[in-house]
Amino acid sequence: MGPIGKIEVWLLLGAWVLAPAAGRPVPVPGAESTVARNALFAQSAAQLLRREFQSRDVSFLLLDARTGNLLASRWDDLERPIPLGSLIKPFIALAYGEEHQFRYPAHVCKGEAGGCWLPRGHGEVDIASAIGNSCNSYFRMLTASMTSADMVPAARGFGLDAPDPDLSGPDLIGVGNRWLISPEHMARAYLELNRRRDQPGAREAVAGMAQSAQRGTGLEVGRALKHSGALVKTGTAACTHHSGAPGDGFVVALVPAEQPEFLLMVRVHGVPGAKAAVTAGLMLRRIEE
Ligand SMILES: [Zn+2]
């Protein structure tokens, strides 16, 4: 065990010891083994990710999906708001739903003609498949008459940095790279989304993320996992590294899909989100093993 690993274990145990003071349930006898197991998992996952994914092009963040504890990270300026592209889409869906009794329109994506990234188009899409395929045409339609003000309640409810007051339409779905959000805030917003997965809006978003891993932009994550499914959302945004590339790819994955135990967020320099999913898949497979 390296010095870093030891510190992490103690941080985790410390968080557990302090938990009752924070109003959480007092651990029952026997829970120690669970805590010890979780600490071991966190320690080995952290070591493994640091050892095997050393490329400076890869940033990552691993959270315990149940407690929200930060298990491992290598991400400079985790707090600094940056463009995160389509990672915002599930929260757009929730904001729209709040204002429309959670009734979502159907839509036909004609590809380039409708401003979608997929030239041939996605054809008929509903809210879940629009999230699964990250269909820009669907979300352009959904946000056609939305402004920053429509997003404020959802942003507040999920702990996301609020958009500048002058954004509207495509700016809101990440197309113009104008809504800046801290990567850590975004990761935690996905944990909250998962906590609400039985509620209207969140239910559709989670269904879309399951589709993403099965046949959408997160397919490479789904393919990599042998023993469990995942909830995935990908995104592509303007690069914020010093050695600028056309864009950076982002992935948020919650595993296992039915009852997530951890959340992995990955950024890969210079590739689109669907390609970053290959890296996220490799990481998750190693953690799974
Ligand atoms: Zn589309």
PDB file of C-alpha atoms and ligand atoms in Angstrom:
ATOM      1  CA  MET A   1       0.000   0.000   0.000  1.00  0.00           C
ATOM      2  CA  GLY A   2       1.488   3.361  -1.062  1.00  0.00           C
ATOM      3  CA  PRO A   3       1.235   6.479   1.116  1.00  0.00           C
ATOM      4  CA  ILE A   4      -1.559   7.877  -1.048  1.00  0.00           C
ATOM      5  CA  GLY A   5      -3.611   4.738  -0.623  1.00  0.00           C
ATOM      6  CA  LYS A   6      -3.268   4.891   3.145  1.00  0.00           C
ATOM      7  CA  ILE A   7      -4.404   8.488   3.269  1.00  0.00           C
ATOM      8  CA  GLU A   8      -7.432   7.655   1.182  1.00  0.00           C
ATOM      9  CA  VAL A   9      -8.452   4.784   3.417  1.00  0.00           C
ATOM     10  CA  TRP A  10      -8.203   7.017   6.464  1.00  0.00           C
ATOM     11  CA  LEU A  11     -10.183   9.746   4.760  1.00  0.00           C
ATOM     12  CA  LEU A  12     -12.918   7.256   3.974  1.00  0.00           C
ATOM     13  CA  LEU A  13     -12.966   5.830   7.479  1.00  0.00           C
ATOM     14  CA  GLY A  14     -12.935   9.356   8.848  1.00  0.00           C
ATOM     15  CA  ALA A  15     -15.937  10.276   6.728  1.00  0.00           C
ATOM     16  CA  TRP A  16     -17.743   7.242   8.087  1.00  0.00           C
ATOM     17  CA  VAL A  17     -16.910   8.015  11.705  1.00  0.00           C
ATOM     18  CA  LEU A  18     -18.106  11.595  11.279  1.00  0.00           C
ATOM     19  CA  ALA A  19     -21.221  10.560   9.366  1.00  0.00           C
ATOM     20  CA  PRO A  20     -23.614  10.364  12.379  1.00  0.00           C
ATOM     21  CA  ALA A  21     -22.783  13.953  13.301  1.00  0.00           C
ATOM     22  CA  ALA A  22     -23.880  14.977   9.817  1.00  0.00           C
ATOM     23  CA  GLY A  23     -27.321  13.495  10.450  1.00  0.00           C
ATOM     24  CA  ARG A  24     -26.754  10.231   8.634  1.00  0.00           C
ATOM     25  CA  PRO A  25     -27.879   6.934  10.166  1.00  0.00           C
ATOM     26  CA  VAL A  26     -25.571   5.535  12.842  1.00  0.00           C
ATOM     27  CA  PRO A  27     -23.801   2.445  11.447  1.00  0.00           C
ATOM     28  CA  VAL A  28     -25.152  -0.815  12.807  1.00  0.00           C
ATOM     29  CA  PRO A  29     -22.852  -3.620  14.040  1.00  0.00           C
ATOM     30  CA  GLY A  30     -21.612  -5.535  11.014  1.00  0.00           C
ATOM     31  CA  ALA A  31     -21.504  -2.442   8.838  1.00  0.00           C
ATOM     32  CA  GLU A  32     -17.765  -2.188   9.511  1.00  0.00           C
ATOM     33  CA  SER A  33     -17.110  -4.940   7.007  1.00  0.00           C
ATOM     34  CA  THR A  34     -19.015  -3.004   4.336  1.00  0.00           C
ATOM     35  CA  VAL A  35     -17.055   0.128   5.134  1.00  0.00           C
ATOM     36  CA  ALA A  36     -13.794  -1.785   5.020  1.00  0.00           C
ATOM     37  CA  ARG A  37     -14.768  -3.371   1.724  1.00  0.00           C
ATOM     38  CA  ASN A  38     -15.718  -0.003   0.236  1.00  0.00           C
ATOM     39  CA  ALA A  39     -12.463   1.510   1.431  1.00  0.00           C
ATOM     40  CA  LEU A  40     -10.535  -1.343  -0.132  1.00  0.00           C
ATOM     41  CA  PHE A  41     -12.439  -0.941  -3.374  1.00  0.00           C
ATOM     42  CA  ALA A  42     -11.786   2.801  -3.437  1.00  0.00           C
ATOM     43  CA  GLN A  43      -8.116   2.301  -2.714  1.00  0.00           C
ATOM     44  CA  SER A  44      -7.550  -0.349  -5.355  1.00  0.00           C
ATOM     45  CA  ALA A  45      -9.660   1.449  -7.973  1.00  0.00           C
ATOM     46  CA  ALA A  46      -7.761   4.672  -7.364  1.00  0.00           C
ATOM     47  CA  GLN A  47      -4.369   2.948  -7.626  1.00  0.00           C
ATOM     48  CA  LEU A  48      -5.392   1.047 -10.717  1.00  0.00           C
ATOM     49  CA  LEU A  49      -6.672   4.104 -12.581  1.00  0.00           C
ATOM     50  CA  ARG A  50      -3.549   6.132 -11.706  1.00  0.00           C
ATOM     51  CA  ARG A  51      -1.220   3.313 -12.692  1.00  0.00           C
ATOM     52  CA  GLU A  52      -2.837   2.215 -15.933  1.00  0.00           C
ATOM     53  CA  PHE A  53      -4.194   5.471 -17.313  1.00  0.00           C
ATOM     54  CA  GLN A  54      -1.268   7.828 -16.995  1.00  0.00           C
ATOM     55  CA  SER A  55      -1.762   9.731 -20.239  1.00  0.00           C
ATOM     56  CA  ARG A  56      -1.976  13.468 -19.676  1.00  0.00           C
ATOM     57  CA  ASP A  57      -4.785  13.426 -22.225  1.00  0.00           C
ATOM     58  CA  VAL A  58      -7.056  11.569 -19.811  1.00  0.00           C
ATOM     59  CA  SER A  59      -8.728  13.215 -16.809  1.00  0.00           C
ATOM     60  CA  PHE A  60     -10.988  11.227 -14.506  1.00  0.00           C
ATOM     61  CA  LEU A  61     -13.137  11.433 -11.434  1.00  0.00           C
ATOM     62  CA  LEU A  62     -14.567   8.481  -9.497  1.00  0.00           C
ATOM     63  CA  LEU A  63     -17.399   8.989  -7.003  1.00  0.00           C
ATOM     64  CA  ASP A  64     -19.183   6.594  -4.671  1.00  0.00           C
ATOM     65  CA  ALA A  65     -22.722   6.741  -6.073  1.00  0.00           C
ATOM     66  CA  ARG A  66     -24.333   6.108  -2.683  1.00  0.00           C
ATOM     67  CA  THR A  67     -22.381   8.440  -0.415  1.00  0.00           C
ATOM     68  CA  GLY A  68     -21.062  10.930  -2.954  1.00  0.00           C
ATOM     69  CA  ASN A  69     -17.544  10.413  -1.572  1.00  0.00           C
ATOM     70  CA  LEU A  70     -14.749  11.272  -3.970  1.00  0.00           C
ATOM     71  CA  LEU A  71     -12.903   7.959  -4.408  1.00  0.00           C
ATOM     72  CA  ALA A  72     -10.238   8.989  -6.889  1.00  0.00           C
ATOM     73  CA  SER A  73      -9.457  11.775  -9.285  1.00  0.00           C
ATOM     74  CA  ARG A  74      -6.863  13.163 -11.622  1.00  0.00           C
ATOM     75  CA  TRP A  75      -8.339  16.345 -12.956  1.00  0.00           C
ATOM     76  CA  ASP A  76      -6.740  19.790 -12.761  1.00  0.00           C
ATOM     77  CA  ASP A  77      -9.144  22.501 -11.649  1.00  0.00           C
ATOM     78  CA  LEU A  78     -12.048  20.174 -10.949  1.00  0.00           C
ATOM     79  CA  GLU A  79     -14.010  23.154  -9.650  1.00  0.00           C
ATOM     80  CA  ARG A  80     -13.332  25.473 -12.581  1.00  0.00           C
ATOM     81  CA  PRO A  81     -16.378  25.855 -14.846  1.00  0.00           C
ATOM     82  CA  ILE A  82     -15.713  24.731 -18.438  1.00  0.00           C
ATOM     83  CA  PRO A  83     -17.888  23.820 -21.438  1.00  0.00           C
ATOM     84  CA  LEU A  84     -19.149  20.246 -21.037  1.00  0.00           C
ATOM     85  CA  GLY A  85     -21.178  19.938 -24.248  1.00  0.00           C
ATOM     86  CA  SER A  86     -24.042  17.482 -24.315  1.00  0.00           C
ATOM     87  CA  LEU A  87     -23.567  16.344 -20.708  1.00  0.00           C
ATOM     88  CA  ILE A  88     -26.175  19.013 -19.963  1.00  0.00           C
ATOM     89  CA  LYS A  89     -28.910  17.409 -22.078  1.00  0.00           C
ATOM     90  CA  PRO A  90     -30.596  15.269 -19.378  1.00  0.00           C
ATOM     91  CA  PHE A  91     -30.986  18.401 -17.234  1.00  0.00           C
ATOM     92  CA  ILE A  92     -32.440  20.321 -20.176  1.00  0.00           C
ATOM     93  CA  ALA A  93     -34.969  17.505 -20.502  1.00  0.00           C
ATOM     94  CA  LEU A  94     -35.832  17.878 -16.811  1.00  0.00           C
ATOM     95  CA  ALA A  95     -36.202  21.664 -17.061  1.00  0.00           C
ATOM     96  CA  TYR A  96     -38.447  21.309 -20.109  1.00  0.00           C
ATOM     97  CA  GLY A  97     -40.482  18.622 -18.358  1.00  0.00           C
ATOM     98  CA  GLU A  98     -41.073  20.834 -15.312  1.00  0.00           C
ATOM     99  CA  GLU A  99     -42.723  23.402 -17.574  1.00  0.00           C
ATOM    100  CA  HIS A 100     -44.685  20.903 -19.697  1.00  0.00           C
ATOM    101  CA  GLN A 101     -46.131  18.380 -17.236  1.00  0.00           C
ATOM    102  CA  PHE A 102     -43.325  16.009 -18.263  1.00  0.00           C
ATOM    103  CA  ARG A 103     -44.917  15.468 -21.672  1.00  0.00           C
ATOM    104  CA  TYR A 104     -42.209  15.291 -24.287  1.00  0.00           C
ATOM    105  CA  PRO A 105     -42.869  15.732 -28.014  1.00  0.00           C
ATOM    106  CA  ALA A 106     -41.802  13.217 -30.671  1.00  0.00           C
ATOM    107  CA  HIS A 107     -39.517  14.498 -33.411  1.00  0.00           C
ATOM    108  CA  VAL A 108     -37.963  13.433 -36.705  1.00  0.00           C
ATOM    109  CA  CYS A 109     -34.228  14.131 -36.927  1.00  0.00           C
ATOM    110  CA  LYS A 110     -33.186  14.802 -40.532  1.00  0.00           C
ATOM    111  CA  GLY A 111     -29.519  15.088 -39.686  1.00  0.00           C
ATOM    112  CA  GLU A 112     -27.442  17.975 -40.964  1.00  0.00           C
ATOM    113  CA  ALA A 113     -30.529  19.765 -42.253  1.00  0.00           C
ATOM    114  CA  GLY A 114     -31.860  19.920 -38.693  1.00  0.00           C
ATOM    115  CA  GLY A 115     -28.537  20.859 -37.135  1.00  0.00           C
ATOM    116  CA  CYS A 116     -27.667  17.370 -35.896  1.00  0.00           C
ATOM    117  CA  TRP A 117     -24.130  16.067 -35.659  1.00  0.00           C
ATOM    118  CA  LEU A 118     -25.146  12.819 -37.421  1.00  0.00           C
ATOM    119  CA  PRO A 119     -25.312  13.722 -41.146  1.00  0.00           C
ATOM    120  CA  ARG A 120     -27.905  11.079 -42.102  1.00  0.00           C
ATOM    121  CA  GLY A 121     -30.065  11.861 -39.085  1.00  0.00           C
ATOM    122  CA  HIS A 122     -31.566   9.804 -36.270  1.00  0.00           C
ATOM    123  CA  GLY A 123     -35.042   9.476 -37.815  1.00  0.00           C
ATOM    124  CA  GLU A 124     -37.901   9.264 -35.326  1.00  0.00           C
ATOM    125  CA  VAL A 125     -36.733  10.152 -31.834  1.00  0.00           C
ATOM    126  CA  ASP A 126     -38.412  10.459 -28.457  1.00  0.00           C
ATOM    127  CA  ILE A 127     -36.883  11.990 -25.354  1.00  0.00           C
ATOM    128  CA  ALA A 128     -35.119   8.775 -24.270  1.00  0.00           C
ATOM    129  CA  SER A 129     -33.563   8.019 -27.663  1.00  0.00           C
ATOM    130  CA  ALA A 130     -32.645  11.699 -28.061  1.00  0.00           C
ATOM    131  CA  ILE A 131     -30.592  11.388 -24.866  1.00  0.00           C
ATOM    132  CA  GLY A 132     -29.245   7.951 -25.852  1.00  0.00           C
ATOM    133  CA  ASN A 133     -28.068   9.236 -29.240  1.00  0.00           C
ATOM    134  CA  SER A 134     -27.380  12.780 -28.046  1.00  0.00           C
ATOM    135  CA  CYS A 135     -29.545  14.057 -30.911  1.00  0.00           C
ATOM    136  CA  ASN A 136     -28.933  17.776 -31.429  1.00  0.00           C
ATOM    137  CA  SER A 137     -31.935  18.123 -33.717  1.00  0.00           C
ATOM    138  CA  TYR A 138     -34.282  16.904 -30.968  1.00  0.00           C
ATOM    139  CA  PHE A 139     -32.781  19.205 -28.364  1.00  0.00           C
ATOM    140  CA  ARG A 140     -32.772  22.188 -30.746  1.00  0.00           C
ATOM    141  CA  MET A 141     -36.519  21.594 -31.135  1.00  0.00           C
ATOM    142  CA  LEU A 142     -36.977  21.190 -27.363  1.00  0.00           C
ATOM    143  CA  THR A 143     -35.099  24.391 -26.501  1.00  0.00           C
ATOM    144  CA  ALA A 144     -36.395  26.513 -29.412  1.00  0.00           C
ATOM    145  CA  SER A 145     -38.259  28.814 -27.046  1.00  0.00           C
ATOM    146  CA  MET A 146     -36.205  28.229 -23.884  1.00  0.00           C
ATOM    147  CA  THR A 147     -33.843  30.745 -22.290  1.00  0.00           C
ATOM    148  CA  SER A 148     -31.445  30.713 -19.346  1.00  0.00           C
ATOM    149  CA  ALA A 149     -34.328  31.659 -17.042  1.00  0.00           C
ATOM    150  CA  ASP A 150     -36.069  28.343 -17.817  1.00  0.00           C
ATOM    151  CA  MET A 151     -32.943  26.488 -16.694  1.00  0.00           C
ATOM    152  CA  VAL A 152     -32.409  28.262 -13.385  1.00  0.00           C
ATOM    153  CA  PRO A 153     -34.680  26.078 -11.183  1.00  0.00           C
ATOM    154  CA  ALA A 154     -33.222  22.813 -12.552  1.00  0.00           C
ATOM    155  CA  ALA A 155     -29.660  24.136 -12.292  1.00  0.00           C
ATOM    156  CA  ARG A 156     -30.299  25.087  -8.672  1.00  0.00           C
ATOM    157  CA  GLY A 157     -32.021  21.774  -7.874  1.00  0.00           C
ATOM    158  CA  PHE A 158     -29.126  19.742  -9.247  1.00  0.00           C
ATOM    159  CA  GLY A 159     -26.297  21.966  -7.994  1.00  0.00           C
ATOM    160  CA  LEU A 160     -25.188  23.072 -11.469  1.00  0.00           C
ATOM    161  CA  ASP A 161     -23.557  26.419 -12.152  1.00  0.00           C
ATOM    162  CA  ALA A 162     -26.305  28.696 -13.522  1.00  0.00           C
ATOM    163  CA  PRO A 163     -26.054  29.703 -17.191  1.00  0.00           C
ATOM    164  CA  ASP A 164     -25.280  33.335 -18.066  1.00  0.00           C
ATOM    165  CA  PRO A 165     -28.603  35.193 -18.277  1.00  0.00           C
ATOM    166  CA  ASP A 166     -28.429  35.826 -22.035  1.00  0.00           C
ATOM    167  CA  LEU A 167     -28.353  32.233 -23.303  1.00  0.00           C
ATOM    168  CA  SER A 168     -31.129  30.674 -25.346  1.00  0.00           C
ATOM    169  CA  GLY A 169     -31.877  27.765 -27.684  1.00  0.00           C
ATOM    170  CA  PRO A 170     -28.762  25.897 -28.895  1.00  0.00           C
ATOM    171  CA  ASP A 171     -26.500  27.698 -26.383  1.00  0.00           C
ATOM    172  CA  LEU A 172     -28.309  25.769 -23.669  1.00  0.00           C
ATOM    173  CA  ILE A 173     -27.600  22.329 -25.134  1.00  0.00           C
ATOM    174  CA  GLY A 174     -23.854  22.843 -25.267  1.00  0.00           C
ATOM    175  CA  VAL A 175     -23.597  23.623 -28.974  1.00  0.00           C
ATOM    176  CA  GLY A 176     -22.035  27.062 -28.550  1.00  0.00           C
ATOM    177  CA  ASN A 177     -19.800  26.162 -25.559  1.00  0.00           C
ATOM    178  CA  ARG A 178     -21.227  29.139 -23.665  1.00  0.00           C
ATOM    179  CA  TRP A 179     -22.684  27.463 -20.568  1.00  0.00           C
ATOM    180  CA  LEU A 180     -19.734  26.762 -18.290  1.00  0.00           C
ATOM    181  CA  ILE A 181     -20.092  24.202 -15.484  1.00  0.00           C
ATOM    182  CA  SER A 182     -17.622  22.773 -12.979  1.00  0.00           C
ATOM    183  CA  PRO A 183     -16.902  19.106 -13.840  1.00  0.00           C
ATOM    184  CA  GLU A 184     -17.383  18.120 -10.202  1.00  0.00           C
ATOM    185  CA  HIS A 185     -20.755  19.874 -10.043  1.00  0.00           C
ATOM    186  CA  MET A 186     -21.798  18.065 -13.205  1.00  0.00           C
ATOM    187  CA  ALA A 187     -20.759  14.662 -11.826  1.00  0.00           C
ATOM    188  CA  ARG A 188     -22.710  15.314  -8.621  1.00  0.00           C
ATOM    189  CA  ALA A 189     -25.751  16.448 -10.623  1.00  0.00           C
ATOM    190  CA  TYR A 190     -25.774  13.004 -12.244  1.00  0.00           C
ATOM    191  CA  LEU A 191     -25.753  11.387  -8.798  1.00  0.00           C
ATOM    192  CA  GLU A 192     -28.797  13.473  -7.906  1.00  0.00           C
ATOM    193  CA  LEU A 193     -30.452  12.524 -11.190  1.00  0.00           C
ATOM    194  CA  ASN A 194     -29.920   8.877 -10.309  1.00  0.00           C
ATOM    195  CA  ARG A 195     -31.396   9.428  -6.834  1.00  0.00           C
ATOM    196  CA  ARG A 196     -34.556  10.782  -8.490  1.00  0.00           C
ATOM    197  CA  ARG A 197     -34.706   8.060 -11.128  1.00  0.00           C
ATOM    198  CA  ASP A 198     -38.261   7.024 -10.200  1.00  0.00           C
ATOM    199  CA  GLN A 199     -39.607  10.550 -10.685  1.00  0.00           C
ATOM    200  CA  PRO A 200     -41.040  11.872 -13.966  1.00  0.00           C
ATOM    201  CA  GLY A 201     -38.393  13.399 -16.198  1.00  0.00           C
ATOM    202  CA  ALA A 202     -35.541  11.673 -14.369  1.00  0.00           C
ATOM    203  CA  ARG A 203     -37.108   8.352 -15.377  1.00  0.00           C
ATOM    204  CA  GLU A 204     -36.907   9.272 -19.081  1.00  0.00           C
ATOM    205  CA  ALA A 205     -33.366  10.613 -18.676  1.00  0.00           C
ATOM    206  CA  VAL A 206     -32.187   7.389 -17.007  1.00  0.00           C
ATOM    207  CA  ALA A 207     -33.896   5.327 -19.735  1.00  0.00           C
ATOM    208  CA  GLY A 208     -32.008   7.397 -22.314  1.00  0.00           C
ATOM    209  CA  MET A 209     -28.700   6.832 -20.532  1.00  0.00           C
ATOM    210  CA  ALA A 210     -29.360   3.078 -20.484  1.00  0.00           C
ATOM    211  CA  GLN A 211     -30.001   3.233 -24.267  1.00  0.00           C
ATOM    212  CA  SER A 212     -26.778   5.184 -24.720  1.00  0.00           C
ATOM    213  CA  ALA A 213     -24.772   2.275 -23.295  1.00  0.00           C
ATOM    214  CA  GLN A 214     -26.750  -0.316 -25.256  1.00  0.00           C
ATOM    215  CA  ARG A 215     -26.831   1.292 -28.701  1.00  0.00           C
ATOM    216  CA  GLY A 216     -26.137   5.015 -28.485  1.00  0.00           C
ATOM    217  CA  THR A 217     -23.116   7.260 -28.122  1.00  0.00           C
ATOM    218  CA  GLY A 218     -22.032   5.373 -24.977  1.00  0.00           C
ATOM    219  CA  LEU A 219     -21.999   2.004 -26.746  1.00  0.00           C
ATOM    220  CA  GLU A 220     -18.268   1.511 -26.145  1.00  0.00           C
ATOM    221  CA  VAL A 221     -18.886   1.583 -22.394  1.00  0.00           C
ATOM    222  CA  GLY A 222     -21.661  -0.991 -22.701  1.00  0.00           C
ATOM    223  CA  ARG A 223     -19.431  -3.200 -24.859  1.00  0.00           C
ATOM    224  CA  ALA A 224     -16.525  -3.085 -22.432  1.00  0.00           C
ATOM    225  CA  LEU A 225     -18.510  -4.205 -19.381  1.00  0.00           C
ATOM    226  CA  LYS A 226     -18.924  -7.945 -19.043  1.00  0.00           C
ATOM    227  CA  HIS A 227     -20.963  -8.290 -15.870  1.00  0.00           C
ATOM    228  CA  SER A 228     -23.158  -5.231 -15.620  1.00  0.00           C
ATOM    229  CA  GLY A 229     -24.938  -2.590 -17.602  1.00  0.00           C
ATOM    230  CA  ALA A 230     -24.257   1.124 -17.327  1.00  0.00           C
ATOM    231  CA  LEU A 231     -26.021   4.454 -17.543  1.00  0.00           C
ATOM    232  CA  VAL A 232     -24.003   6.682 -19.843  1.00  0.00           C
ATOM    233  CA  LYS A 233     -24.010  10.192 -21.257  1.00  0.00           C
ATOM    234  CA  THR A 234     -21.347  11.528 -23.589  1.00  0.00           C
ATOM    235  CA  GLY A 235     -20.467  15.044 -24.626  1.00  0.00           C
ATOM    236  CA  THR A 236     -18.045  16.941 -26.838  1.00  0.00           C
ATOM    237  CA  ALA A 237     -16.971  20.490 -26.089  1.00  0.00           C
ATOM    238  CA  ALA A 238     -14.368  23.094 -26.931  1.00  0.00           C
ATOM    239  CA  CYS A 239     -10.948  22.097 -25.595  1.00  0.00           C
ATOM    240  CA  THR A 240      -9.730  24.032 -22.555  1.00  0.00           C
ATOM    241  CA  HIS A 241      -6.214  22.539 -22.396  1.00  0.00           C
ATOM    242  CA  HIS A 242      -3.081  24.582 -23.062  1.00  0.00           C
ATOM    243  CA  SER A 243      -2.255  22.546 -26.153  1.00  0.00           C
ATOM    244  CA  GLY A 244      -5.541  23.311 -27.828  1.00  0.00           C
ATOM    245  CA  ALA A 245      -7.357  20.654 -29.863  1.00  0.00           C
ATOM    246  CA  PRO A 246     -10.597  21.094 -31.815  1.00  0.00           C
ATOM    247  CA  GLY A 247     -12.477  19.532 -28.914  1.00  0.00           C
ATOM    248  CA  ASP A 248     -12.442  17.293 -25.843  1.00  0.00           C
ATOM    249  CA  GLY A 249     -14.668  14.263 -25.266  1.00  0.00           C
ATOM    250  CA  PHE A 250     -16.559  13.687 -22.020  1.00  0.00           C
ATOM    251  CA  VAL A 251     -18.261  10.640 -20.539  1.00  0.00           C
ATOM    252  CA  VAL A 252     -20.323  10.144 -17.399  1.00  0.00           C
ATOM    253  CA  ALA A 253     -21.006   6.493 -16.548  1.00  0.00           C
ATOM    254  CA  LEU A 254     -22.940   5.064 -13.600  1.00  0.00           C
ATOM    255  CA  VAL A 255     -22.380   1.368 -12.902  1.00  0.00           C
ATOM    256  CA  PRO A 256     -24.244  -0.974 -12.506  1.00  0.00           C
ATOM    257  CA  ALA A 257     -27.230   0.480 -14.354  1.00  0.00           C
ATOM    258  CA  GLU A 258     -29.939  -0.892 -12.046  1.00  0.00           C
ATOM    259  CA  GLN A 259     -28.417   0.267  -8.775  1.00  0.00           C
ATOM    260  CA  PRO A 260     -25.290   2.314  -9.407  1.00  0.00           C
ATOM    261  CA  GLU A 261     -22.426   1.883  -6.954  1.00  0.00           C
ATOM    262  CA  PHE A 262     -20.047   4.352  -8.509  1.00  0.00           C
ATOM    263  CA  LEU A 263     -19.852   7.113 -11.060  1.00  0.00           C
ATOM    264  CA  LEU A 264     -16.914   7.584 -13.392  1.00  0.00           C
ATOM    265  CA  MET A 265     -16.479  10.846 -15.268  1.00  0.00           C
ATOM    266  CA  VAL A 266     -13.795  10.973 -17.944  1.00  0.00           C
ATOM    267  CA  ARG A 267     -12.395  13.651 -20.216  1.00  0.00           C
ATOM    268  CA  VAL A 268     -10.186  12.726 -23.164  1.00  0.00           C
ATOM    269  CA  HIS A 269      -8.261  15.481 -24.924  1.00  0.00           C
ATOM    270  CA  GLY A 270      -8.800  15.909 -28.654  1.00  0.00           C
ATOM    271  CA  VAL A 271     -11.480  13.289 -29.336  1.00  0.00           C
ATOM    272  CA  PRO A 272     -15.299  13.364 -29.561  1.00  0.00           C
ATOM    273  CA  GLY A 273     -17.436  12.037 -26.704  1.00  0.00           C
ATOM    274  CA  ALA A 274     -18.280   8.716 -28.375  1.00  0.00           C
ATOM    275  CA  LYS A 275     -14.523   8.051 -28.702  1.00  0.00           C
ATOM    276  CA  ALA A 276     -13.882   9.050 -25.090  1.00  0.00           C
ATOM    277  CA  ALA A 277     -16.345   6.275 -24.242  1.00  0.00           C
ATOM    278  CA  VAL A 278     -13.683   3.769 -25.397  1.00  0.00           C
ATOM    279  CA  THR A 279     -11.345   5.035 -22.663  1.00  0.00           C
ATOM    280  CA  ALA A 280     -14.140   5.108 -20.082  1.00  0.00           C
ATOM    281  CA  GLY A 281     -15.028   1.533 -21.070  1.00  0.00           C
ATOM    282  CA  LEU A 282     -11.433   0.348 -20.579  1.00  0.00           C
ATOM    283  CA  MET A 283     -11.309   1.965 -17.144  1.00  0.00           C
ATOM    284  CA  LEU A 284     -14.619   0.483 -16.066  1.00  0.00           C
ATOM    285  CA  ARG A 285     -13.679  -2.977 -17.283  1.00  0.00           C
ATOM    286  CA  ARG A 286     -10.502  -2.880 -15.176  1.00  0.00           C
ATOM    287  CA  ILE A 287     -12.434  -1.703 -12.140  1.00  0.00           C
ATOM    288  CA  GLU A 288     -15.011  -4.438 -12.744  1.00  0.00           C
ATOM    289  CA  GLU A 289     -12.235  -7.052 -12.779  1.00  0.00           C
TER     290      GLU A 289
HETATM  291 ZN    ZN B   1     -30.183  13.637 -34.557  1.00  0.00          ZN
END
